[in-house]
PDB file of C-alpha atoms and ligand atoms in Angstrom:
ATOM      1  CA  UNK A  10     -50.448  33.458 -39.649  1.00 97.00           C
ATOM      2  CA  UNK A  11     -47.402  34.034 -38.209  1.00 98.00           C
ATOM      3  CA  UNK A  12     -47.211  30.476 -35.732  1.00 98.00           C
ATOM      4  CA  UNK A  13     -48.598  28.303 -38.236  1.00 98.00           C
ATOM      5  CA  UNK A  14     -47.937  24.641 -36.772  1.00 98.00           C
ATOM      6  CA  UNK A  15     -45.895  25.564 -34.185  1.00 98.00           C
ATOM      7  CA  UNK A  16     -45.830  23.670 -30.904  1.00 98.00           C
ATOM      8  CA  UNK A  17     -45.598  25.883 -27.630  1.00 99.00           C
ATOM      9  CA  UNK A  18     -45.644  25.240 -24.218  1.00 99.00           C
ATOM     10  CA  UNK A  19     -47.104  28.435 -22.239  1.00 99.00           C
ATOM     11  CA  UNK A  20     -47.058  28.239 -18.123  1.00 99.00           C
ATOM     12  CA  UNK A  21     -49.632  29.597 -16.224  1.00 98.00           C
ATOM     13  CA  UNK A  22     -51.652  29.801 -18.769  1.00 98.00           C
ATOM     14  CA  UNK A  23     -54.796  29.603 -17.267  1.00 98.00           C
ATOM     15  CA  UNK A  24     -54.767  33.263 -16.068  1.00 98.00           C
ATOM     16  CA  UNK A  25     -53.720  36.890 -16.912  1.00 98.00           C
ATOM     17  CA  UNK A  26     -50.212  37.024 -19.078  1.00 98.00           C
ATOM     18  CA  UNK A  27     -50.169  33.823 -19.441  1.00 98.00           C
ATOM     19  CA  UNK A  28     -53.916  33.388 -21.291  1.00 98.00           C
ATOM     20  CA  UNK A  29     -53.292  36.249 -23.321  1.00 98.00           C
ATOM     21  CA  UNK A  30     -49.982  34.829 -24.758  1.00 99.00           C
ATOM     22  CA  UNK A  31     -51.501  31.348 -25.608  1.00 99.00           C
ATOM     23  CA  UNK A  32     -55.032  33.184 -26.977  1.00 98.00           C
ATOM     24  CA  UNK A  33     -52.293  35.240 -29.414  1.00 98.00           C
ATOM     25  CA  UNK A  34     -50.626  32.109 -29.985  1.00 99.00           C
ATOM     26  CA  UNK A  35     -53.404  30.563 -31.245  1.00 98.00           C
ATOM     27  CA  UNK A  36     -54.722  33.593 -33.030  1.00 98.00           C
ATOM     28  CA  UNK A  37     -51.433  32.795 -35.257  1.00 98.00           C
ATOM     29  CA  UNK A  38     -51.632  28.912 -35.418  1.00 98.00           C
ATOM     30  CA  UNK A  39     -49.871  27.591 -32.706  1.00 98.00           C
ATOM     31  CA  UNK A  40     -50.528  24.802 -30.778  1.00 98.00           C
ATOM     32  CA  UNK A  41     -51.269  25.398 -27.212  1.00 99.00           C
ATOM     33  CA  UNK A  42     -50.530  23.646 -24.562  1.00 99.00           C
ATOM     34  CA  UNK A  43     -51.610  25.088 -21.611  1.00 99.00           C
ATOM     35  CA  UNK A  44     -49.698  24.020 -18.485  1.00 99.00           C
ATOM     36  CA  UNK A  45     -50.903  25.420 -14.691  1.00 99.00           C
ATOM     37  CA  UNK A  46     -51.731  24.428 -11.413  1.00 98.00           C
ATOM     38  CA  UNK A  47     -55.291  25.079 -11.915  1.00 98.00           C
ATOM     39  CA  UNK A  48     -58.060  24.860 -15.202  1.00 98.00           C
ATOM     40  CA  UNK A  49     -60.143  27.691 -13.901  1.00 98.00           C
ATOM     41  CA  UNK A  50     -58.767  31.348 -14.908  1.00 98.00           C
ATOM     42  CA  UNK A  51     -58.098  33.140 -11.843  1.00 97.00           C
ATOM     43  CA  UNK A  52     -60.833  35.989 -11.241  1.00 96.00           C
ATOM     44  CA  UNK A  53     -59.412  39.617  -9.768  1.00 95.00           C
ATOM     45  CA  UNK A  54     -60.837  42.335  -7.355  1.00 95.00           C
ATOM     46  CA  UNK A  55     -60.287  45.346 -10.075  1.00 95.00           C
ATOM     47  CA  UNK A  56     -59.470  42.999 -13.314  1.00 93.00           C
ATOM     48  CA  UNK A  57     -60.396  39.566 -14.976  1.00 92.00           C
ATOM     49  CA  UNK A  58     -63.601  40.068 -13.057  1.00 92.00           C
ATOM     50  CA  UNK A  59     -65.630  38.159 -14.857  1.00 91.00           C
ATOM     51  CA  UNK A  60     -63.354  35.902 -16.937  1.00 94.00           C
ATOM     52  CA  UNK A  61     -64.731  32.130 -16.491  1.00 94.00           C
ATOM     53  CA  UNK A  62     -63.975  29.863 -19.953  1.00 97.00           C
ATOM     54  CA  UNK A  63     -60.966  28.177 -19.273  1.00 98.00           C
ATOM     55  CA  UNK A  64     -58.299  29.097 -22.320  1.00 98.00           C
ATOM     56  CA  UNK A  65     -58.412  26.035 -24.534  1.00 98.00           C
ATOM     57  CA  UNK A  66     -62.360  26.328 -24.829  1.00 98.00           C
ATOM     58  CA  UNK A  67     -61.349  29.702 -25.814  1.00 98.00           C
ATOM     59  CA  UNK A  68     -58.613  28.801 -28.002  1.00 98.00           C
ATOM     60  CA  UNK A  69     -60.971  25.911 -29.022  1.00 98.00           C
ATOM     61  CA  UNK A  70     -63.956  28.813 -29.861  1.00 98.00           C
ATOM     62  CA  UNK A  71     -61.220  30.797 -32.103  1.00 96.00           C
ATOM     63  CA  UNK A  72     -60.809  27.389 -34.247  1.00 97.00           C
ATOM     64  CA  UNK A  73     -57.306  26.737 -32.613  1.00 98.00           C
ATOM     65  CA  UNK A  74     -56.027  23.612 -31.135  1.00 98.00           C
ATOM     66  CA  UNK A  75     -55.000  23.102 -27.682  1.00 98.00           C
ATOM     67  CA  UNK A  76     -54.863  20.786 -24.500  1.00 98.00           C
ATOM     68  CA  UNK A  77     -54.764  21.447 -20.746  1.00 99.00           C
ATOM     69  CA  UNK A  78     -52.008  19.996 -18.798  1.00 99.00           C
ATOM     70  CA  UNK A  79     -52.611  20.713 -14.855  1.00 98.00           C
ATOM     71  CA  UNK A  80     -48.651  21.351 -13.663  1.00 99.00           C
ATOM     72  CA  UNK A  81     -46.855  22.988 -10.669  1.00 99.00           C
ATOM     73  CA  UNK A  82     -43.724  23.912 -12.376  1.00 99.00           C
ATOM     74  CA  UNK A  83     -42.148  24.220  -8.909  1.00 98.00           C
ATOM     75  CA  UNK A  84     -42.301  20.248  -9.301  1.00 98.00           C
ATOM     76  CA  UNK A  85     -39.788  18.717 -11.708  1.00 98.00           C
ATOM     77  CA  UNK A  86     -41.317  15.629 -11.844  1.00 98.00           C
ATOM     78  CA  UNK A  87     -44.270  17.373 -12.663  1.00 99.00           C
ATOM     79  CA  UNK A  88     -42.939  19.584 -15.214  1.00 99.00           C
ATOM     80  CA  UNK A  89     -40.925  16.816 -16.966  1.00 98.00           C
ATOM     81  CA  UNK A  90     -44.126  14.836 -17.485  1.00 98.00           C
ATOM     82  CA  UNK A  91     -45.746  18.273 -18.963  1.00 98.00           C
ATOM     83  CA  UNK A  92     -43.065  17.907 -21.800  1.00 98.00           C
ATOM     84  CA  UNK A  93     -43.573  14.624 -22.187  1.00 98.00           C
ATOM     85  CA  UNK A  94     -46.724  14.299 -22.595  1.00 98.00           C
ATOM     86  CA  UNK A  95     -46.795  17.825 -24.707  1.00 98.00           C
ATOM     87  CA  UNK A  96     -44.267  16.357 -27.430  1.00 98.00           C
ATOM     88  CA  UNK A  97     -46.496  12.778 -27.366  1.00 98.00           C
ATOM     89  CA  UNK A  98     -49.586  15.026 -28.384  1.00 98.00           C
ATOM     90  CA  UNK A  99     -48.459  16.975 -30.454  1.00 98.00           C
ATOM     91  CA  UNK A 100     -45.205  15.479 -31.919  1.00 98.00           C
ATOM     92  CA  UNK A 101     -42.338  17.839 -30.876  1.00 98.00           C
ATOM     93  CA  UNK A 102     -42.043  21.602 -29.180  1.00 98.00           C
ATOM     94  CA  UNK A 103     -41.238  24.460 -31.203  1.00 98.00           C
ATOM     95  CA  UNK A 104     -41.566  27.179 -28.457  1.00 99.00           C
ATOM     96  CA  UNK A 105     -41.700  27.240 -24.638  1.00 99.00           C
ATOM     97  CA  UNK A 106     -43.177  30.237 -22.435  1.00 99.00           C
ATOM     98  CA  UNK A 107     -42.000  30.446 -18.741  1.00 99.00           C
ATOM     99  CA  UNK A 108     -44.966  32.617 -17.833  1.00 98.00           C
ATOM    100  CA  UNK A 109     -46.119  30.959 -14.805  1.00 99.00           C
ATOM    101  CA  UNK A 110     -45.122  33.569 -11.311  1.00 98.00           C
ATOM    102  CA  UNK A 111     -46.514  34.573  -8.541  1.00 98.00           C
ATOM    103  CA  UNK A 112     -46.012  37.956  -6.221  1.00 97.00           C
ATOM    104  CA  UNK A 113     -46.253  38.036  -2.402  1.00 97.00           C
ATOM    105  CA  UNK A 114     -46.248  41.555  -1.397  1.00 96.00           C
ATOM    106  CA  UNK A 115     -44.147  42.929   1.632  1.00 97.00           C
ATOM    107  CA  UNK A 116     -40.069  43.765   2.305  1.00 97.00           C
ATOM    108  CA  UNK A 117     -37.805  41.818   4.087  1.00 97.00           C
ATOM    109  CA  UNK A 118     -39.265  42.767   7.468  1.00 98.00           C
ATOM    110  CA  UNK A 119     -42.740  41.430   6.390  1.00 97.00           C
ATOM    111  CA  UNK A 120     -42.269  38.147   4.476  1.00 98.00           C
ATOM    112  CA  UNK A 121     -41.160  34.848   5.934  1.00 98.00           C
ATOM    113  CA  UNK A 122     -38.222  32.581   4.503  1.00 98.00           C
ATOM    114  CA  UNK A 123     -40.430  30.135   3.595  1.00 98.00           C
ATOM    115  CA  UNK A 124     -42.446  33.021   1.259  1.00 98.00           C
ATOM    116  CA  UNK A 125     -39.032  33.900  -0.141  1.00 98.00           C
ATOM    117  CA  UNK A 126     -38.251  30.504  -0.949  1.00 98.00           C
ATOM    118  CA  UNK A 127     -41.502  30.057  -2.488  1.00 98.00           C
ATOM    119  CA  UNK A 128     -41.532  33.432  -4.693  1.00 98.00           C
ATOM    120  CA  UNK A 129     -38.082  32.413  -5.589  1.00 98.00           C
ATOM    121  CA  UNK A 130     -38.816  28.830  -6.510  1.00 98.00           C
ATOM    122  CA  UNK A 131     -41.545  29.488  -8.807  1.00 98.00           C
ATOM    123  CA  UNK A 132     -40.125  32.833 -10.472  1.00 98.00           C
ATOM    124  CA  UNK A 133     -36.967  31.364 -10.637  1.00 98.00           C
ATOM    125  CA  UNK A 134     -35.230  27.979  -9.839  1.00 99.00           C
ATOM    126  CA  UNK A 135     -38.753  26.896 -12.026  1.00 99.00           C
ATOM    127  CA  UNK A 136     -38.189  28.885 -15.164  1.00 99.00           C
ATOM    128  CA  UNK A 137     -34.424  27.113 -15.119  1.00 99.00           C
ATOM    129  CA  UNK A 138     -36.130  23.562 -14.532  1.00 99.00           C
ATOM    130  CA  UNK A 139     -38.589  23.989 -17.957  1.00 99.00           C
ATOM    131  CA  UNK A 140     -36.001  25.456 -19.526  1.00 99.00           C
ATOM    132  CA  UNK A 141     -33.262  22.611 -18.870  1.00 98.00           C
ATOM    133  CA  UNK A 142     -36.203  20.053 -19.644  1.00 98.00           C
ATOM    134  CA  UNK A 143     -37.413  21.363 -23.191  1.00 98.00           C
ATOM    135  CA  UNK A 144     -33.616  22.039 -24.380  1.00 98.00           C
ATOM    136  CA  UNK A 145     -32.990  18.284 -25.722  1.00 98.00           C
ATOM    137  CA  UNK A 146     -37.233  18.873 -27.360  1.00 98.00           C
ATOM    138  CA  UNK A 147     -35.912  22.045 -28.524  1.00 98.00           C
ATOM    139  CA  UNK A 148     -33.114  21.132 -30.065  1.00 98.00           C
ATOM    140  CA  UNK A 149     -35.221  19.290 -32.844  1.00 96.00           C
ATOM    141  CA  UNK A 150     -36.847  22.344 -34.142  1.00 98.00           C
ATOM    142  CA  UNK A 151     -36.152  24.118 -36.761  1.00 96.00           C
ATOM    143  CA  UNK A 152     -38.144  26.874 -34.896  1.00 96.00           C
ATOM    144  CA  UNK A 153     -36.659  26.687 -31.222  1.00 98.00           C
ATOM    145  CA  UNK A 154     -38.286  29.687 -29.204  1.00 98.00           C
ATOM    146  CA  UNK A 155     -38.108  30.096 -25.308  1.00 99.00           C
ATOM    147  CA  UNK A 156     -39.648  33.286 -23.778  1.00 99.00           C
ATOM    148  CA  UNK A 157     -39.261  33.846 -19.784  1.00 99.00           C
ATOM    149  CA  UNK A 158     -41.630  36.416 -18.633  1.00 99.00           C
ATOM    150  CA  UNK A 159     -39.483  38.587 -16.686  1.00 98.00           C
ATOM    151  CA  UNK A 160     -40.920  41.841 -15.412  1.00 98.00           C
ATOM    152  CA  UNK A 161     -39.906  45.771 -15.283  1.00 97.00           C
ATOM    153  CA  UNK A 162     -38.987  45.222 -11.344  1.00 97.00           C
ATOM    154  CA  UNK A 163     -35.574  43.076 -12.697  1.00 97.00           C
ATOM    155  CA  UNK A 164     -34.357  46.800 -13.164  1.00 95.00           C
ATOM    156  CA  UNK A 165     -35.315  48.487  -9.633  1.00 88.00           C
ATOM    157  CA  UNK A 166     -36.263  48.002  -6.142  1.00 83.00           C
ATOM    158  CA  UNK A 167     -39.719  48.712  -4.650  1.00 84.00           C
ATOM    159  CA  UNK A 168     -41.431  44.951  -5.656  1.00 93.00           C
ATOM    160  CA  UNK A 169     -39.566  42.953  -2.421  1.00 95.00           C
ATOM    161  CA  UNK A 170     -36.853  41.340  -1.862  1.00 97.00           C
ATOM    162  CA  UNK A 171     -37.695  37.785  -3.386  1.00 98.00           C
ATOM    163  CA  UNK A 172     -39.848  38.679  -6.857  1.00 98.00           C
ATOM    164  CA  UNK A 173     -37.225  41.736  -8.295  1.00 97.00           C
ATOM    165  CA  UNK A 174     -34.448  39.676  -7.823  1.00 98.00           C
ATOM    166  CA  UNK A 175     -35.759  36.499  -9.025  1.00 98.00           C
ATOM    167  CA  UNK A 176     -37.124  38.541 -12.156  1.00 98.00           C
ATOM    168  CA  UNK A 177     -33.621  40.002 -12.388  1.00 98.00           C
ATOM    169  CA  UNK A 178     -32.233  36.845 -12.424  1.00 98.00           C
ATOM    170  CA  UNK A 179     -34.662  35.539 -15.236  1.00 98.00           C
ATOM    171  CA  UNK A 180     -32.922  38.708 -17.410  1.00 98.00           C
ATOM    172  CA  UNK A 181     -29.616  37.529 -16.396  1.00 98.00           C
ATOM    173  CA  UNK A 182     -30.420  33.563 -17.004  1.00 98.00           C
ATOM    174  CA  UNK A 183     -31.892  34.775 -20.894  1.00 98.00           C
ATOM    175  CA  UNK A 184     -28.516  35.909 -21.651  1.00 98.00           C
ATOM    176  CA  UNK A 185     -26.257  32.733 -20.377  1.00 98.00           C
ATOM    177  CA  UNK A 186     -28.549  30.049 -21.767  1.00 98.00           C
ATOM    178  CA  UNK A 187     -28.876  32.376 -25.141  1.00 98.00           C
ATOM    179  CA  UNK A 188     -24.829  31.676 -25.632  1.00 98.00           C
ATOM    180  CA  UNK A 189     -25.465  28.520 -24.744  1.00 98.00           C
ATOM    181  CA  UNK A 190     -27.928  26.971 -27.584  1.00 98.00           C
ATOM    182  CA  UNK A 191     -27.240  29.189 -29.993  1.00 98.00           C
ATOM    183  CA  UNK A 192     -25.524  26.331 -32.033  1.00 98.00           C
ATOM    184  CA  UNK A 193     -28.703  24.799 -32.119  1.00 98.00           C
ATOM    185  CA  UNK A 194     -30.567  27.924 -34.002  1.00 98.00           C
ATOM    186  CA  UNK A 195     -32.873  28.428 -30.123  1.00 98.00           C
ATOM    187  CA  UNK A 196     -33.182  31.797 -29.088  1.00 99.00           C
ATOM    188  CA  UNK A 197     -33.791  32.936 -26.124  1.00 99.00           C
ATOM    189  CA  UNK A 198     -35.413  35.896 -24.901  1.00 99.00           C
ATOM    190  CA  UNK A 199     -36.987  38.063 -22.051  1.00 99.00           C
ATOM    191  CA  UNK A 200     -40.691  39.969 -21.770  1.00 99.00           C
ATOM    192  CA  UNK A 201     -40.380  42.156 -18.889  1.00 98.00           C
ATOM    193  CA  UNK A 202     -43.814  43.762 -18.610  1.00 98.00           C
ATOM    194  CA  UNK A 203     -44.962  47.045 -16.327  1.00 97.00           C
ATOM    195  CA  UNK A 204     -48.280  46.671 -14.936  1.00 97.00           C
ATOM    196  CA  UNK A 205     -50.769  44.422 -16.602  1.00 98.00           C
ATOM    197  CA  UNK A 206     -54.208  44.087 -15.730  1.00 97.00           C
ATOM    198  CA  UNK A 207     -54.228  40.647 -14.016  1.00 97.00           C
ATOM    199  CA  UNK A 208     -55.389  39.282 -10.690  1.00 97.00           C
ATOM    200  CA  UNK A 209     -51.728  39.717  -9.542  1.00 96.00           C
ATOM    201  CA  UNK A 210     -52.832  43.598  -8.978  1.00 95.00           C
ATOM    202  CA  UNK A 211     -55.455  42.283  -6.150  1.00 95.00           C
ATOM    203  CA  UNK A 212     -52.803  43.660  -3.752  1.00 95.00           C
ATOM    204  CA  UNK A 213     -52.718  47.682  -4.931  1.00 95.00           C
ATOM    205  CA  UNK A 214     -55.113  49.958  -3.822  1.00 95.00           C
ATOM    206  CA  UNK A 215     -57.015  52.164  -6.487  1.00 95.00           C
ATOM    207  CA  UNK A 216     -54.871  55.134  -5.760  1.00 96.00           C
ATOM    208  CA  UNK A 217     -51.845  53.166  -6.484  1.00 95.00           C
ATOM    209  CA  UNK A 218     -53.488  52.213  -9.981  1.00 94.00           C
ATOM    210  CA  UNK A 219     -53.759  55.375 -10.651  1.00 94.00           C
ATOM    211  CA  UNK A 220     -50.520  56.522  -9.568  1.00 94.00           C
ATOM    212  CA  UNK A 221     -48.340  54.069 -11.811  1.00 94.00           C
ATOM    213  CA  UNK A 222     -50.697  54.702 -14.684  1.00 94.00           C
ATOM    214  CA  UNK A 223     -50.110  58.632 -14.502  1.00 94.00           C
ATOM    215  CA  UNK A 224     -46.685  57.925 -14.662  1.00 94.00           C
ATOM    216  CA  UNK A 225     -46.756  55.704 -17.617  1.00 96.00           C
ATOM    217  CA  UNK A 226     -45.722  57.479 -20.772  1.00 96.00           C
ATOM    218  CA  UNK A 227     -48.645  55.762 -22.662  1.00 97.00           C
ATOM    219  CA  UNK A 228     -51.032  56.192 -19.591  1.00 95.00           C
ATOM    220  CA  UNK A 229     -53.165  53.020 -18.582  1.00 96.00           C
ATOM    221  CA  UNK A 230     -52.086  49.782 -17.246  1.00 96.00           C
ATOM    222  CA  UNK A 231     -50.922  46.963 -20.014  1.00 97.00           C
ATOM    223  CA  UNK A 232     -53.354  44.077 -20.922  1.00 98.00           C
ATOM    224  CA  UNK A 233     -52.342  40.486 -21.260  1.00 98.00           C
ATOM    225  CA  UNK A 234     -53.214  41.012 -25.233  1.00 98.00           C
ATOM    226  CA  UNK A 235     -49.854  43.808 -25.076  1.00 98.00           C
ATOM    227  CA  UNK A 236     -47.836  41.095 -23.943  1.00 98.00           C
ATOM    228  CA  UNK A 237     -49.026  38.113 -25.826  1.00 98.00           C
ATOM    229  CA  UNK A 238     -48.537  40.448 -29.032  1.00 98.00           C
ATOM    230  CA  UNK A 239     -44.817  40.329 -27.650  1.00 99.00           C
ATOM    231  CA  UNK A 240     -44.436  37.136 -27.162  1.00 99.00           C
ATOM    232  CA  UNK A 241     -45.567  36.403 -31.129  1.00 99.00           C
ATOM    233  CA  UNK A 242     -42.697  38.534 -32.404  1.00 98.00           C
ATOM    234  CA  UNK A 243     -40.322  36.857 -30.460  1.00 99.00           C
ATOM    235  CA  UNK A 244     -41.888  33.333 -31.249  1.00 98.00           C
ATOM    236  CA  UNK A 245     -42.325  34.486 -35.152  1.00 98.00           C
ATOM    237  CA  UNK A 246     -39.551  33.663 -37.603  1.00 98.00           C
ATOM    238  CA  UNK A 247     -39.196  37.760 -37.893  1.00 98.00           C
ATOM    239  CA  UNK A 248     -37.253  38.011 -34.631  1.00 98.00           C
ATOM    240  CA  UNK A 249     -35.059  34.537 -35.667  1.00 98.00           C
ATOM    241  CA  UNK A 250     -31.874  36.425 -35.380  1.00 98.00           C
ATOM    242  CA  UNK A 251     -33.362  38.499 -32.244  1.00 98.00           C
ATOM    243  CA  UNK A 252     -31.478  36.035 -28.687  1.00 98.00           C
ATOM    244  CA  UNK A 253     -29.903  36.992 -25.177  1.00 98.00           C
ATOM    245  CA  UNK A 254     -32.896  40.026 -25.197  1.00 98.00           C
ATOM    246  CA  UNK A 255     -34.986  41.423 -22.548  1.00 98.00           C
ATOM    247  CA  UNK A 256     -37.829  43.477 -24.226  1.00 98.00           C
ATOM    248  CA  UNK A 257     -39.650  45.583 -21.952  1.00 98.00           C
ATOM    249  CA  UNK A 258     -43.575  46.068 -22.615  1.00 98.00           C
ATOM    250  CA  UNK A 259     -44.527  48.820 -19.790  1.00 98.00           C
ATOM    251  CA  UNK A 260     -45.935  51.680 -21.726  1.00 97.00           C
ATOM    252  CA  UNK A 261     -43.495  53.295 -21.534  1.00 97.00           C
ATOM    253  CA  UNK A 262     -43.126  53.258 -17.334  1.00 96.00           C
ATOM    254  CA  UNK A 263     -39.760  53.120 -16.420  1.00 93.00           C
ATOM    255  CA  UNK A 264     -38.125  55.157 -19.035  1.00 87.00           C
ATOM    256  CA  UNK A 265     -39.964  57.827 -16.853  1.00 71.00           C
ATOM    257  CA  UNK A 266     -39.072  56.748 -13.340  1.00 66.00           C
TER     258      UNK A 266
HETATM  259  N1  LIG B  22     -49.536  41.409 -13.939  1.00 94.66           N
HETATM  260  C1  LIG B  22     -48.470  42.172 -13.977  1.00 94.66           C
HETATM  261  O1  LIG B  22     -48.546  43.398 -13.783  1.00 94.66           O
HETATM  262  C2  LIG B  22     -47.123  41.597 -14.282  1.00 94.66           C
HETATM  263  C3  LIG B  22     -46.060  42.478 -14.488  1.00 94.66           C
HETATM  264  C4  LIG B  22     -44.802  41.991 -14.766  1.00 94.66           C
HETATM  265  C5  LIG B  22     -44.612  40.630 -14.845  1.00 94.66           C
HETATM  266  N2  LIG B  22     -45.641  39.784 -14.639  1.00 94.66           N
HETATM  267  C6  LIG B  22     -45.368  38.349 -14.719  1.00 94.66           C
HETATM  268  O2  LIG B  22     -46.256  37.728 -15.612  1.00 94.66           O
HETATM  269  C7  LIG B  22     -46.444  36.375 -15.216  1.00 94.66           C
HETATM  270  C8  LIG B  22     -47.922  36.078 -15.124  1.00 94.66           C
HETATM  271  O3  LIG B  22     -48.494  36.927 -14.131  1.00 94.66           O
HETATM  272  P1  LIG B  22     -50.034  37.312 -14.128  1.00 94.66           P
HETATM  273  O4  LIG B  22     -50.121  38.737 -13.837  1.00 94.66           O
HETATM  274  O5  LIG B  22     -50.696  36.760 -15.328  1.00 94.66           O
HETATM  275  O6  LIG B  22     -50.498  36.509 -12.824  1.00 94.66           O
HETATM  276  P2  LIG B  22     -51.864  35.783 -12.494  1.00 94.66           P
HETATM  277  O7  LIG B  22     -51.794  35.531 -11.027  1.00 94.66           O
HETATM  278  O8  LIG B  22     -53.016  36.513 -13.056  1.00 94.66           O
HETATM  279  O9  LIG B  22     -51.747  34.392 -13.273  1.00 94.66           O
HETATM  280  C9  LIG B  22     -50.708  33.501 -12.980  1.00 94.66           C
HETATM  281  C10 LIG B  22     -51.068  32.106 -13.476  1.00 94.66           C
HETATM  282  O10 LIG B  22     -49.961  31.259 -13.130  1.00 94.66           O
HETATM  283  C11 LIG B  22     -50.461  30.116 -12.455  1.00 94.66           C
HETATM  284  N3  LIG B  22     -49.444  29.631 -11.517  1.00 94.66           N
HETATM  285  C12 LIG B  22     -48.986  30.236 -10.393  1.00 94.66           C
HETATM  286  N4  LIG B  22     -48.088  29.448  -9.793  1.00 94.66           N
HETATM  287  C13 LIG B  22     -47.975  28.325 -10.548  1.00 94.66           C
HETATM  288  C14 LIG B  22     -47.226  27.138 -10.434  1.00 94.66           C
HETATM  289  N5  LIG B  22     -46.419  26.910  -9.387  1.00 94.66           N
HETATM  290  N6  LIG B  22     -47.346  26.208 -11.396  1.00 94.66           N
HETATM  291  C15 LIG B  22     -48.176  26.408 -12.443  1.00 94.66           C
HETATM  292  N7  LIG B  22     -48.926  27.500 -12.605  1.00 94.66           N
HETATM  293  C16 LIG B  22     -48.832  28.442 -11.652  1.00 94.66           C
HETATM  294  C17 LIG B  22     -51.743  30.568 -11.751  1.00 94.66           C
HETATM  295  O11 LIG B  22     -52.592  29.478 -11.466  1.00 94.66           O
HETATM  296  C18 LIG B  22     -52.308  31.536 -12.784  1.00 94.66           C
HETATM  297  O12 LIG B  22     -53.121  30.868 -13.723  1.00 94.66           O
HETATM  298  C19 LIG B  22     -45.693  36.212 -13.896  1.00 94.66           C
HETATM  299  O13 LIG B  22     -44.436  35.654 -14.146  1.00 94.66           O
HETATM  300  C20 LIG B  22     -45.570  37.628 -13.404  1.00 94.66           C
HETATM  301  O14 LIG B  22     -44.479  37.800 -12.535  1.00 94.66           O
HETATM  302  C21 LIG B  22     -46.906  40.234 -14.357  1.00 94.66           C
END
């Protein structure tokens, strides 16, 4: 097992990226605490259809121990009580996952300030807030992980003008908070995915799903599994001198486009 003991923190992890990340986790040890808005796993239109066990009954079924901590992480107060009562439960934090995101569709002609602000707030100024929060937790692990789930949009246009530069800035953040607590032996590091199957896709049409999969090099959309497999390596003690890094997990996609 590659997580044995470890303590991790994994946002949105009811859902999608975030479920498969802590179901890996716990497939190698870890202890889960899962920390989102809602208990219920979000259910798609073309994925996740018919996903209804919240993730610690799953994690729970695979012999793994976790706990559910409901959380907006666009609320400090909120997320500093998530910490809290994560290290009371489970008696420090080893690893942190800023998974939780969310993607409103549309350019700048289509979505409001208020959308921006939101899309920014949670992809963003929220992934800073956990982060700044877990440091001092951090810094008494021998093991100190944090992952920020970025995305392959930090690198192009095309996704609006509030999620690629708020993933963009997640790639950019990775890198100035790496230099920062690298004195304490944390790492730091970015999972920018391509297109996983998740209910964020409700908003393609088929033909687009079949468009960006034809133009994947490895030719299907990613599954949450691709990226929680990810997210172990850079948790694991086999990427411990692996920090400031954005790894992409796309297939293959944008080394074609
Ligand atoms: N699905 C993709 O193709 C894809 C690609 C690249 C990056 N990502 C990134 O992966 C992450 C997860 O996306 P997903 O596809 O699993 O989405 P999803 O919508 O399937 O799941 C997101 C989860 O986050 C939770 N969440 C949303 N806002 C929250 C908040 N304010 N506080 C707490 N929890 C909140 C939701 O309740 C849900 O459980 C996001 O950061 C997203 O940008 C996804």
């Amino acid at each position: 097992m590659l997580l044995k003991d470890r303590i991790s923190i994994v946002t949105g992890g009811s859902s999608g990226v975030g479920r498969g990340i802590a179901l890996e986790f716990a497939r190698e040890g870890a202890r889960v605490v899962v920390a989102d808005k809602q208990e219920a796993p979000l259910r798609g239109k073309y994925h996740e259809t018919d996903v209804t066990t919240p993730t610690v009954e799953e994690i729970e079924k695979l012999g793994g121990e976790a706990i559910f901590v409901q959380t907006d992480v666009t609320d400090e107060s909120q997320v500093e009580r998530l910490i809290e009562q994560s290290v009371r439960h489970f008696g420090g934090l080893d690893i942190l996952v800023n998974n939780a995101g969310i993607h409103i569709p549309g350019g700048a002609q289509d979505i409001s300030i208020a959308q921006w602000d939101q899309v920014v707030g949670t992809n963003l100024r929220a992934v800073f807030v956990a982060t700044k929060l877990a440091i001092p937790h951090l810094k008494g692990s021998e093991y100190g992980r944090i992952i920020q789930i970025a995305s392959v949009h930090a690198y192009g246009g095309g996704a609006g003008p509030a999620y690629a530069p708020a993933k963009a800035g997640v790639v950019n953040m990775v890198r100035d908070t790496a230099i920062e607590v690298g004195e304490f032996g944390i790492t730091v590091n970015a999972i920018c995915p391509g297109y996983i199957e998740t209910s964020l896709q409700d908003y393609l049409t088929q033909e687009m799903i079949d468009a960006v999969a034809e133009k994947t090099a490895l030719p299907r959309f990613g599954k949450p599994r691709d990226v929680g497999r990810a997210a172990v390596f850079l948790a694991s003690d086999d990427a411990e001198w692996i920090t400031g890094a954005s790894l992409l997990v796309d297939g293959g996609l944008i080394t074609g486009t």
